[in-house]
Coordinates of C-alpha atoms in Angstrom, one line a residue:
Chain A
X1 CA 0.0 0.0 0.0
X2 CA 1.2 3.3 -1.1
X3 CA 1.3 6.2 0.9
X4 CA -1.6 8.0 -1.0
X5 CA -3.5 4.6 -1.0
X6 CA -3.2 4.9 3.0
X7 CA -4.5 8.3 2.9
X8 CA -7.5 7.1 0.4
X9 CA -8.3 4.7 3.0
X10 CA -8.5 7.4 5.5
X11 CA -10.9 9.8 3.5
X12 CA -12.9 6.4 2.5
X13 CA -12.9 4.5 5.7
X14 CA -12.3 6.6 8.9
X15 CA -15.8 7.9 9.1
X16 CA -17.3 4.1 8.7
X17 CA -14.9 2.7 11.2
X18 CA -15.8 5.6 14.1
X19 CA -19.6 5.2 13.2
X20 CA -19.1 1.5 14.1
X21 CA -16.9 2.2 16.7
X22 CA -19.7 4.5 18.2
X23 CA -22.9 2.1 18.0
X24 CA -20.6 0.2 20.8
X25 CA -19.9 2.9 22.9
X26 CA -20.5 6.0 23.6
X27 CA -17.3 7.1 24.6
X28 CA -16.6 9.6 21.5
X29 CA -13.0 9.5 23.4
X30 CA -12.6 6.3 23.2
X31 CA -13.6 5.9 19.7
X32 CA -11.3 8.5 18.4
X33 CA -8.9 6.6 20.1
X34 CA -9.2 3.4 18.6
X35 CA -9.1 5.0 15.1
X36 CA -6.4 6.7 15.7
X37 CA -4.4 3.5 16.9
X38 CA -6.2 1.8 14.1
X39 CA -4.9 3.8 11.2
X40 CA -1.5 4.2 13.2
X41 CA -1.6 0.4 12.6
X42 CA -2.6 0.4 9.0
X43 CA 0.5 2.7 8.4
X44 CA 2.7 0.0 10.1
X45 CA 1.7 -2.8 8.0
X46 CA 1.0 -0.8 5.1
X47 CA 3.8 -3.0 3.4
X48 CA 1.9 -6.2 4.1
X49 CA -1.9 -5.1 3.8
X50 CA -3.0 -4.9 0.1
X51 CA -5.3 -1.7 -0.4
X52 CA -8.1 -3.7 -1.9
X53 CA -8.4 -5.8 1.9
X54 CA -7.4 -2.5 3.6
X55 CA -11.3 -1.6 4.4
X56 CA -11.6 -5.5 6.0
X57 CA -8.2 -4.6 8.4
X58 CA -9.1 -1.2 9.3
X59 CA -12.7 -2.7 10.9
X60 CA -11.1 -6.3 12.1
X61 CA -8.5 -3.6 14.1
X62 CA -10.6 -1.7 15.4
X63 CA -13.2 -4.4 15.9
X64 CA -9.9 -6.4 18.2
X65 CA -9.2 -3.3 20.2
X66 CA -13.0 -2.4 21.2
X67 CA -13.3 -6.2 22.2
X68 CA -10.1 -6.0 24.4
X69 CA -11.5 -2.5 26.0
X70 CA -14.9 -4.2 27.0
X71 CA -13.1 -6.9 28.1
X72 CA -11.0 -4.7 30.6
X73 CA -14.2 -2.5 31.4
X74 CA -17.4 -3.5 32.6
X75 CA -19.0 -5.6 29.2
X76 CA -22.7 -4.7 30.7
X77 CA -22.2 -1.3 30.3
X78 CA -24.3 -1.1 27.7
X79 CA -27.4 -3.0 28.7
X80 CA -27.8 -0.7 32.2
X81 CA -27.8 2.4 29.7
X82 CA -30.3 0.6 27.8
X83 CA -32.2 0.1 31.2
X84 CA -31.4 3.8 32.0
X85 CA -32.7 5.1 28.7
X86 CA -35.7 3.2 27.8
X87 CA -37.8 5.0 30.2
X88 CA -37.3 8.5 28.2
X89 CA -39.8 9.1 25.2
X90 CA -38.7 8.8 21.8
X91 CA -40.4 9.8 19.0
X92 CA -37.1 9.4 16.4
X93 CA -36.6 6.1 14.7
X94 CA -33.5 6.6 14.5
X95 CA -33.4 7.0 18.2
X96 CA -34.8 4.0 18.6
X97 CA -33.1 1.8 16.3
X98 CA -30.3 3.0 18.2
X99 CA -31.6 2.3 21.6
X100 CA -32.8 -1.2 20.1
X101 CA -28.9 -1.7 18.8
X102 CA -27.7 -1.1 22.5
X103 CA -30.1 -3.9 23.7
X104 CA -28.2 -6.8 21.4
X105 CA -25.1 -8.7 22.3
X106 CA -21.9 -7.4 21.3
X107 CA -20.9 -9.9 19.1
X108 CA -24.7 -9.8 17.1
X109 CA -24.4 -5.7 17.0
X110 CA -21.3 -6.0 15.0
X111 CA -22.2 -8.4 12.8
X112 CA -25.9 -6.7 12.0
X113 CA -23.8 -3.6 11.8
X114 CA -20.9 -4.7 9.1
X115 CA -23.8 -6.6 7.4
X116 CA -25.6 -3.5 6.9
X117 CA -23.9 -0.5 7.4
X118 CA -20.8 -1.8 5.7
X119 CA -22.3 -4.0 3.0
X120 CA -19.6 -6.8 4.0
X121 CA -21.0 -10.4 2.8
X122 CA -21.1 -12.9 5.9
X123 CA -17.6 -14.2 4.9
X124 CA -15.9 -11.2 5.5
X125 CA -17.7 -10.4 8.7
X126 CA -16.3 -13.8 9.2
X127 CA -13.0 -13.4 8.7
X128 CA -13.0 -9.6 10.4
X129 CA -15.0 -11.2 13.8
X130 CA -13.2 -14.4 13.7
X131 CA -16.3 -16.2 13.2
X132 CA -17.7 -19.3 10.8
X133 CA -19.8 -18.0 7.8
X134 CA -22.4 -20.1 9.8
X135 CA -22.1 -18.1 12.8
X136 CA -22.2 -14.9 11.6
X137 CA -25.5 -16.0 10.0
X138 CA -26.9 -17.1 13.3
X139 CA -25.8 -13.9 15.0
X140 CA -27.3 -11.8 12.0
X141 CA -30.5 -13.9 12.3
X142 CA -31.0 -13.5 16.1
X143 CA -30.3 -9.5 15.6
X144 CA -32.9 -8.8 13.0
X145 CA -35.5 -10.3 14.9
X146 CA -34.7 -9.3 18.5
X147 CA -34.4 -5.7 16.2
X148 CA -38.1 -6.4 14.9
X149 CA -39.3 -7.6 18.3
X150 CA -38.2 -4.4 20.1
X151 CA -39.1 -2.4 17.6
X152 CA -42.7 -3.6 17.3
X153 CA -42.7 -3.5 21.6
X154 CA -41.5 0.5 21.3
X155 CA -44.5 1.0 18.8
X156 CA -46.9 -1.1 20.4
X157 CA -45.6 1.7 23.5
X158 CA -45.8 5.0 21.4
Chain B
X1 CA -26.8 -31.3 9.7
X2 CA -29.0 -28.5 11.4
X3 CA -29.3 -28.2 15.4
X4 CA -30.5 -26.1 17.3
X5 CA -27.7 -24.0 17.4
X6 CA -27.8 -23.6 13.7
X7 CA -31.0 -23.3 12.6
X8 CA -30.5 -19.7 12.5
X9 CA -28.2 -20.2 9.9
X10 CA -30.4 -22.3 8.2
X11 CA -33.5 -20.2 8.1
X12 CA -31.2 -16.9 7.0
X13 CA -30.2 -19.0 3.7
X14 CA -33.7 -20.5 3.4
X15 CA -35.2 -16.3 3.2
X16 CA -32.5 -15.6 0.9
X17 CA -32.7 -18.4 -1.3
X18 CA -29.5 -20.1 -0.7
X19 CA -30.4 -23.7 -0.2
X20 CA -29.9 -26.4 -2.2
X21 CA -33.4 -29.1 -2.6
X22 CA -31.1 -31.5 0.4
X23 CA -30.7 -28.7 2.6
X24 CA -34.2 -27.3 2.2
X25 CA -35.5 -31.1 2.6
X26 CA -33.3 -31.6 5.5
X27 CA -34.9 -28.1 6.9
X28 CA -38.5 -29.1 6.5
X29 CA -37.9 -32.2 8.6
X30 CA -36.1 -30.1 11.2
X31 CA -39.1 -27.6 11.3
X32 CA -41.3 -30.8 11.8
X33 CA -39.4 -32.5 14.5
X34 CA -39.7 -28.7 16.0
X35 CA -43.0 -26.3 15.1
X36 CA -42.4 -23.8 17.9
X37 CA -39.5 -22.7 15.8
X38 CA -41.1 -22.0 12.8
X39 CA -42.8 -18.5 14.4
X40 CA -39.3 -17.3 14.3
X41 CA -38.6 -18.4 9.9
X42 CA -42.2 -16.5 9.6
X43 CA -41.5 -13.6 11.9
X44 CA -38.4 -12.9 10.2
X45 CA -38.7 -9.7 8.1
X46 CA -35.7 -10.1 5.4
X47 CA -36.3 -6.0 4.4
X48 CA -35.8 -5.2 7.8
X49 CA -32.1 -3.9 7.6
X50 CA -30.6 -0.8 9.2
X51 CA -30.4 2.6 7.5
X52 CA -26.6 3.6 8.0
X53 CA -26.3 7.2 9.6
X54 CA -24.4 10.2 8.5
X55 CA -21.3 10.1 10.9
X56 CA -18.3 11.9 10.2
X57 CA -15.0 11.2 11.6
X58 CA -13.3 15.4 12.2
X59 CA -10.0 14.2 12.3
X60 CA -9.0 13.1 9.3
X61 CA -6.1 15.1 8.5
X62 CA -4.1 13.9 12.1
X63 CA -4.4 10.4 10.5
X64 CA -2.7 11.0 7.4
X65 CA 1.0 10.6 7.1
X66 CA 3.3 13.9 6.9
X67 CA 4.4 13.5 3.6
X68 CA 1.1 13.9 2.2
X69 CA -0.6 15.7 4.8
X70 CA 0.6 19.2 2.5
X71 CA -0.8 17.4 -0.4
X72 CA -4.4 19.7 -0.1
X73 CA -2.3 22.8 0.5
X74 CA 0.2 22.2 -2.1
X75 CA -2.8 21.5 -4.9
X76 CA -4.8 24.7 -3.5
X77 CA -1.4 27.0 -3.1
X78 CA 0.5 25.6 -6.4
X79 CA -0.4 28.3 -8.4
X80 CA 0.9 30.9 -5.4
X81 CA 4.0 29.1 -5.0
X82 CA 4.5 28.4 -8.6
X83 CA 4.2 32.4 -8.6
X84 CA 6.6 32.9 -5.4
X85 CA 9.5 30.6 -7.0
X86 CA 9.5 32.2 -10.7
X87 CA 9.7 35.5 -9.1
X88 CA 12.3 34.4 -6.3
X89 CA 14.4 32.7 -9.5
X90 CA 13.9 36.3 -11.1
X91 CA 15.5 38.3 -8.6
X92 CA 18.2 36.0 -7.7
X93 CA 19.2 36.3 -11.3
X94 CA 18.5 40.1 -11.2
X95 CA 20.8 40.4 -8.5
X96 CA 23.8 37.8 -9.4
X97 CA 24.0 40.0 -12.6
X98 CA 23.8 43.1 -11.5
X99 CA 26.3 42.0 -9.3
X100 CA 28.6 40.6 -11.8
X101 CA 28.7 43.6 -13.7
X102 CA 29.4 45.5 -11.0
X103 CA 32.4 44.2 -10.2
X104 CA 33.5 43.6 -13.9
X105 CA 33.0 48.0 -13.8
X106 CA 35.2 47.8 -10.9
X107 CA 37.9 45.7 -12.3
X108 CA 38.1 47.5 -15.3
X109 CA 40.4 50.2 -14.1
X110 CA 42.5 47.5 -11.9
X111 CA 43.0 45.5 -15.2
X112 CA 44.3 48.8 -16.8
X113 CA 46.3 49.8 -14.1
X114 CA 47.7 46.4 -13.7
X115 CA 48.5 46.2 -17.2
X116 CA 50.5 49.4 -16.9
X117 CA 52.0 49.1 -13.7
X118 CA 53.5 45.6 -15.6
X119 CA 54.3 48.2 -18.7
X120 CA 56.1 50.5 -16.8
X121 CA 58.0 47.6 -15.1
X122 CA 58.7 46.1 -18.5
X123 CA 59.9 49.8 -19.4
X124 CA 61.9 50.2 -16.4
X125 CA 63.6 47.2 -17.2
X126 CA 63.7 48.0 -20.9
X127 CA 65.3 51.3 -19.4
X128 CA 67.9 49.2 -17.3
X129 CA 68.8 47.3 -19.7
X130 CA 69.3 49.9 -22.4
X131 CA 70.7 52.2 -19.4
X132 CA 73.6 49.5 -19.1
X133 CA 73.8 49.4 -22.7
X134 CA 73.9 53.3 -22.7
X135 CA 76.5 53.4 -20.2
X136 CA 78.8 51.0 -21.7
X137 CA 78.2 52.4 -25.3
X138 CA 79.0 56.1 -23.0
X139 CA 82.4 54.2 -21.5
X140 CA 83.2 53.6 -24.8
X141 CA 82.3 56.6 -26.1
X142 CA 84.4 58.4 -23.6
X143 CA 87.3 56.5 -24.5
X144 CA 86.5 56.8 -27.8
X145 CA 85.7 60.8 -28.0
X146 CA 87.3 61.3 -24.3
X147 CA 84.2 63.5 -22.8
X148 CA 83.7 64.8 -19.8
X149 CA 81.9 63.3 -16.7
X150 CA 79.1 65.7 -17.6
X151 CA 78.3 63.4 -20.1
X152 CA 77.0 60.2 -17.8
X153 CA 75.0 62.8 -15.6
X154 CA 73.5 63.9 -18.8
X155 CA 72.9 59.9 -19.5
X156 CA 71.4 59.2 -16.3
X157 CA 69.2 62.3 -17.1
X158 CA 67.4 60.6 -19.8
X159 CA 66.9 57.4 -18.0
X160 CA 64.8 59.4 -15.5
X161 CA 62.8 61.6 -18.3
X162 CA 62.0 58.0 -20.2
X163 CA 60.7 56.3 -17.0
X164 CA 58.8 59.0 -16.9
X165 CA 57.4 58.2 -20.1
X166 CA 56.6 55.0 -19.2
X167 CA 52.8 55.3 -20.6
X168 CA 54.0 55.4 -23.9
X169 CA 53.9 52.0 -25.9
X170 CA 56.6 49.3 -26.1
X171 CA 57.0 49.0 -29.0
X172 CA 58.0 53.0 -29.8
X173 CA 60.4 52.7 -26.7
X174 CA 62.2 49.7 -28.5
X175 CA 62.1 51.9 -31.6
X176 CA 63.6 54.8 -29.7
X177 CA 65.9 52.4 -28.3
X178 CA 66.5 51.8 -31.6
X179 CA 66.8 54.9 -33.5
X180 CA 69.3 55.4 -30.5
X181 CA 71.4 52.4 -31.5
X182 CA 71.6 53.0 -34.5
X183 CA 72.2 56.9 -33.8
X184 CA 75.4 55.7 -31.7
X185 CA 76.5 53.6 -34.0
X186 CA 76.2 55.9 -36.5
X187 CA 78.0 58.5 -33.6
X188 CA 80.6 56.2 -33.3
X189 CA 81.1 55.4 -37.3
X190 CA 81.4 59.2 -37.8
X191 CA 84.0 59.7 -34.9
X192 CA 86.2 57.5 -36.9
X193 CA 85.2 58.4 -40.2
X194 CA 82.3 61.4 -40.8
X195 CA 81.9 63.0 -37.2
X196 CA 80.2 66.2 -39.4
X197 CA 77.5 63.8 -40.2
X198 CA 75.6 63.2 -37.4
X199 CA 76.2 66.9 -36.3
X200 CA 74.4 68.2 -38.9
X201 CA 71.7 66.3 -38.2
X202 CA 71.2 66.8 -34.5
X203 CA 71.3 70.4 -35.4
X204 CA 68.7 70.2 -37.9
X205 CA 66.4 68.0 -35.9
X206 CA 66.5 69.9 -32.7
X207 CA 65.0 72.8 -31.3
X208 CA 65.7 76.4 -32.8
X209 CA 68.7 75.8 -29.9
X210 CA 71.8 75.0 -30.5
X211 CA 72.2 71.8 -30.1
X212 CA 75.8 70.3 -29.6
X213 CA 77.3 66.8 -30.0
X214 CA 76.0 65.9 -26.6
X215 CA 72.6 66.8 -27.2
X216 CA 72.6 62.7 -28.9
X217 CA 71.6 61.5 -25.3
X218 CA 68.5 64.1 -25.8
X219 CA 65.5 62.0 -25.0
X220 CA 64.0 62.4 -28.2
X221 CA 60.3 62.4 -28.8
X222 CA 58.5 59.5 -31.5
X223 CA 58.3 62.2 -34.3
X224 CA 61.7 63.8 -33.8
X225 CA 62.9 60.6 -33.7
X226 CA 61.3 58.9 -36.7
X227 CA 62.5 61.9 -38.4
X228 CA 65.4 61.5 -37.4
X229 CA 65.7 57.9 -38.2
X230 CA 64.8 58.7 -41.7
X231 CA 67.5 61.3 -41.9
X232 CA 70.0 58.9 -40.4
X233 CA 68.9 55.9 -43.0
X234 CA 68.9 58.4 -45.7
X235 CA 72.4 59.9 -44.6
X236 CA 73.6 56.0 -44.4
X237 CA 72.2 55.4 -47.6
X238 CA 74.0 58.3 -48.9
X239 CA 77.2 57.0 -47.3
X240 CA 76.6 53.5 -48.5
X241 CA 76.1 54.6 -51.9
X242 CA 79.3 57.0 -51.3
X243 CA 81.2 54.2 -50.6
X244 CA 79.9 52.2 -53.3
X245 CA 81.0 54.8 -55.9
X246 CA 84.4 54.8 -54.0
X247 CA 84.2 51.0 -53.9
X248 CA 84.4 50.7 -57.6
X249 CA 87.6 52.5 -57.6
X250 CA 89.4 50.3 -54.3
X251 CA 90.2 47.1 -54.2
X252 CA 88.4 44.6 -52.2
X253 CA 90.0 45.0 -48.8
X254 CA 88.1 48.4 -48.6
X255 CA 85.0 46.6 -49.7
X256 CA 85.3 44.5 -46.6
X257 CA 85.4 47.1 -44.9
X258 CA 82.7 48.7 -46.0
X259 CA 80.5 45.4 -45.7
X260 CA 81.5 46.0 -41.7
X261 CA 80.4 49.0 -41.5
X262 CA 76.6 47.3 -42.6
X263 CA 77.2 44.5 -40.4
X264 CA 77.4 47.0 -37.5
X265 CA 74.6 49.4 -38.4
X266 CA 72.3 46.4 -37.9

């Protein structure tokens, strides 16, 4: 990887790799963090990581260094701000897709996540998660519907 | 083989169409063997997918490396510096010219005055040498004529008024020198044989002054003396053609002596 191909991944891939970073936490601190270290990676290794795979390292990176931070912090972090939050009113979607994203396992939120925000098929989330093509399915599966589920409870609420 | 910790999987490829007629077979059995599961493959909303949002990472730039991080400012400010660097190239050449022919003004007149100070040395050496050449042909002269002392202070005069002269060229010093030469030689010729010769002349090419037979060491100026070359050449000439008309009439031993008389005058 050249050094203008590292800075094309920069302009094409920091913004996707903090928005994912942010639907796990909302440390915006700890987010810029991880892409900083990410992309100070990606510049190490920029001999050995071919620009067309760069998009799949940036995300597996960052995806290695969130799961080592939960694992260090408290990993139910997340589901006591879902308790917190949940009693407010929300009349944005986008609010509460966000809110229902919070309620699913780590490992199903980035999955559902690369899936769709990133387009990735469910052998790269594979190979980025470290997980069999049939588990990523299974995790995809289970977060749609628990997605559907809580979204149809929120508008059975509203 | 599907489980219940698979299903999932199994259902996912079933919406989207990826099973093969085995796998969906083997699927249909599993969904029979367990019918509480099948609320989940019918609840399953396939166009149910997350809208990505708009989020922007602000610190792009930090994340870039060096090299290229002036790679925006060099395309936006190219034409400026473009601009600044013709300009710079400009006056840098301005100034090493303007410079150069400064100093070629100011080494004009040190040339010039190098080039005579190494004249005048070349003249003062010229002098020297003809000085010594002066003074011996003088010594001899005295001996030969017997003058006075006077005569060398006289000498030594004209050394001093032709240094002075030193701006003149070379090349009518050495003709001087010359004329001089061939003036004493002549001098000394005419002592033995036609003293009223060169006499004659002197008084004709000097001043309105009387001009005696000492006046020879005069320091004589590029016109008086081409003049009075000419006069002297035409005066040999007339001598050499004397002697030829008188040769005619001798025998050969005065014809030698003649020829010696050329050989000198060179």
């Amino acid at each position: 990887m050249t050094e203008k191909e590292f800075n094309n991944c920069v302009d094409s891939f920091a913004d996707n790799v903090y928005r994912f970073l942010l639907k796990h936490t909302k440390d915006v601190d700890f987010a810029k963090d991880v892409v900083q270290e990410t992309f100070t990676r990606l510049w190490e290794k920029r001999d050995d990581v071919d620009f067309f795979k760069s998009k799949s390292y940036i995300f597996a990176t960052a995806y290695h260094k969130l799961i080592d931070d939960i694992r260090h912090n408290a990993f139910t972090v997340y589901e006591f701000k879902v308790e917190r939050e949940i009693s407010h009113n929300y009349s944005d979607l986008k609010d509460i897709l966000n809110m229902a994203l919070e309620t699913l396992p780590q490992i199903q939120r980035s999955a559902i996540l690369l899936r769709d925000y990133e387009g990735y098929s469910y052998d790269e989330i594979g190979d980025i998660l470290n997980l069999s093509q049939q588990q990523v399915k299974v995790y995809i599966f289970r977060a749609r519907t628990t997605l559907k589920t809580y979204i149809g409870s929120i508008d059975n609420i509203i | 083989m599907i489980t219940k910790d698979n299903y999932e999987a199994y259902f996912l490829d079933a919406i989207e169409g990826n099973l093969s007629m085995d796998e969906l077979r083997d699927l249909n059995k599993f969904l029979a063997e367990n019918p509480e599961l099948r609320k989940e493959l019918e609840a399953y909303d396939k166009d149910f997918i997350l809208i990505p949002e708009n989020i922007s990472f602000s610190e792009k730039n930090s994340l870039k490396h060096k090299y290229l991080f002036l790679f925006p400012s060099w395309a936006k400010y190219s034409s400026v510096a473009a601009v600044a660097l013709i300009f710079l190239i400009l006056a840098s050449q301005l100034f090493f010219k303007s410079e150069k022919e400064t100093s070629t003004i100011k080494q004009q007149p040190i040339a010039s005055n190098t080039n005579i100070i190494g004249r005048v040395i070349k003249e003062i050496e010229n002098i020297s040498t003809r000085n010594k050449r002066t003074k011996k042909e003088q010594q001899k002269e005295n001996k030969q004529a017997k003058q006075t002392v006077q005569e060398k202070q006289v000498a030594s005069t004209i050394i001093t008024t032709q240094t002075q002269e030193s701006t003149q060229t070379q090349d009518t010093i050495y003709s001087n020198s010359l004329v001089i030469y061939e003036v004493e030689n002549l001098i000394t010729y005419n002592d033995d044989k036609e003293e009223s010769i060169v006499n004659s002349a002197i008084v004709v090419q000097g001043s309105s002054q009387a001009v005696s037979q000492e006046s020879k060491h005069v320091n004589f100026t590029n016109r008086i003396i081409n003049k009075f070359k000419s006069r002297i050449e035409t005066r040999i000439d007339e001598t050499k053609e004397d002697f030829n008309s008188v040769i005619d009439d001798f025998n050969g031993g005065i014809k030698l002596y003649a020829s010696n008389i050329g050989i000198k005058s060179k």
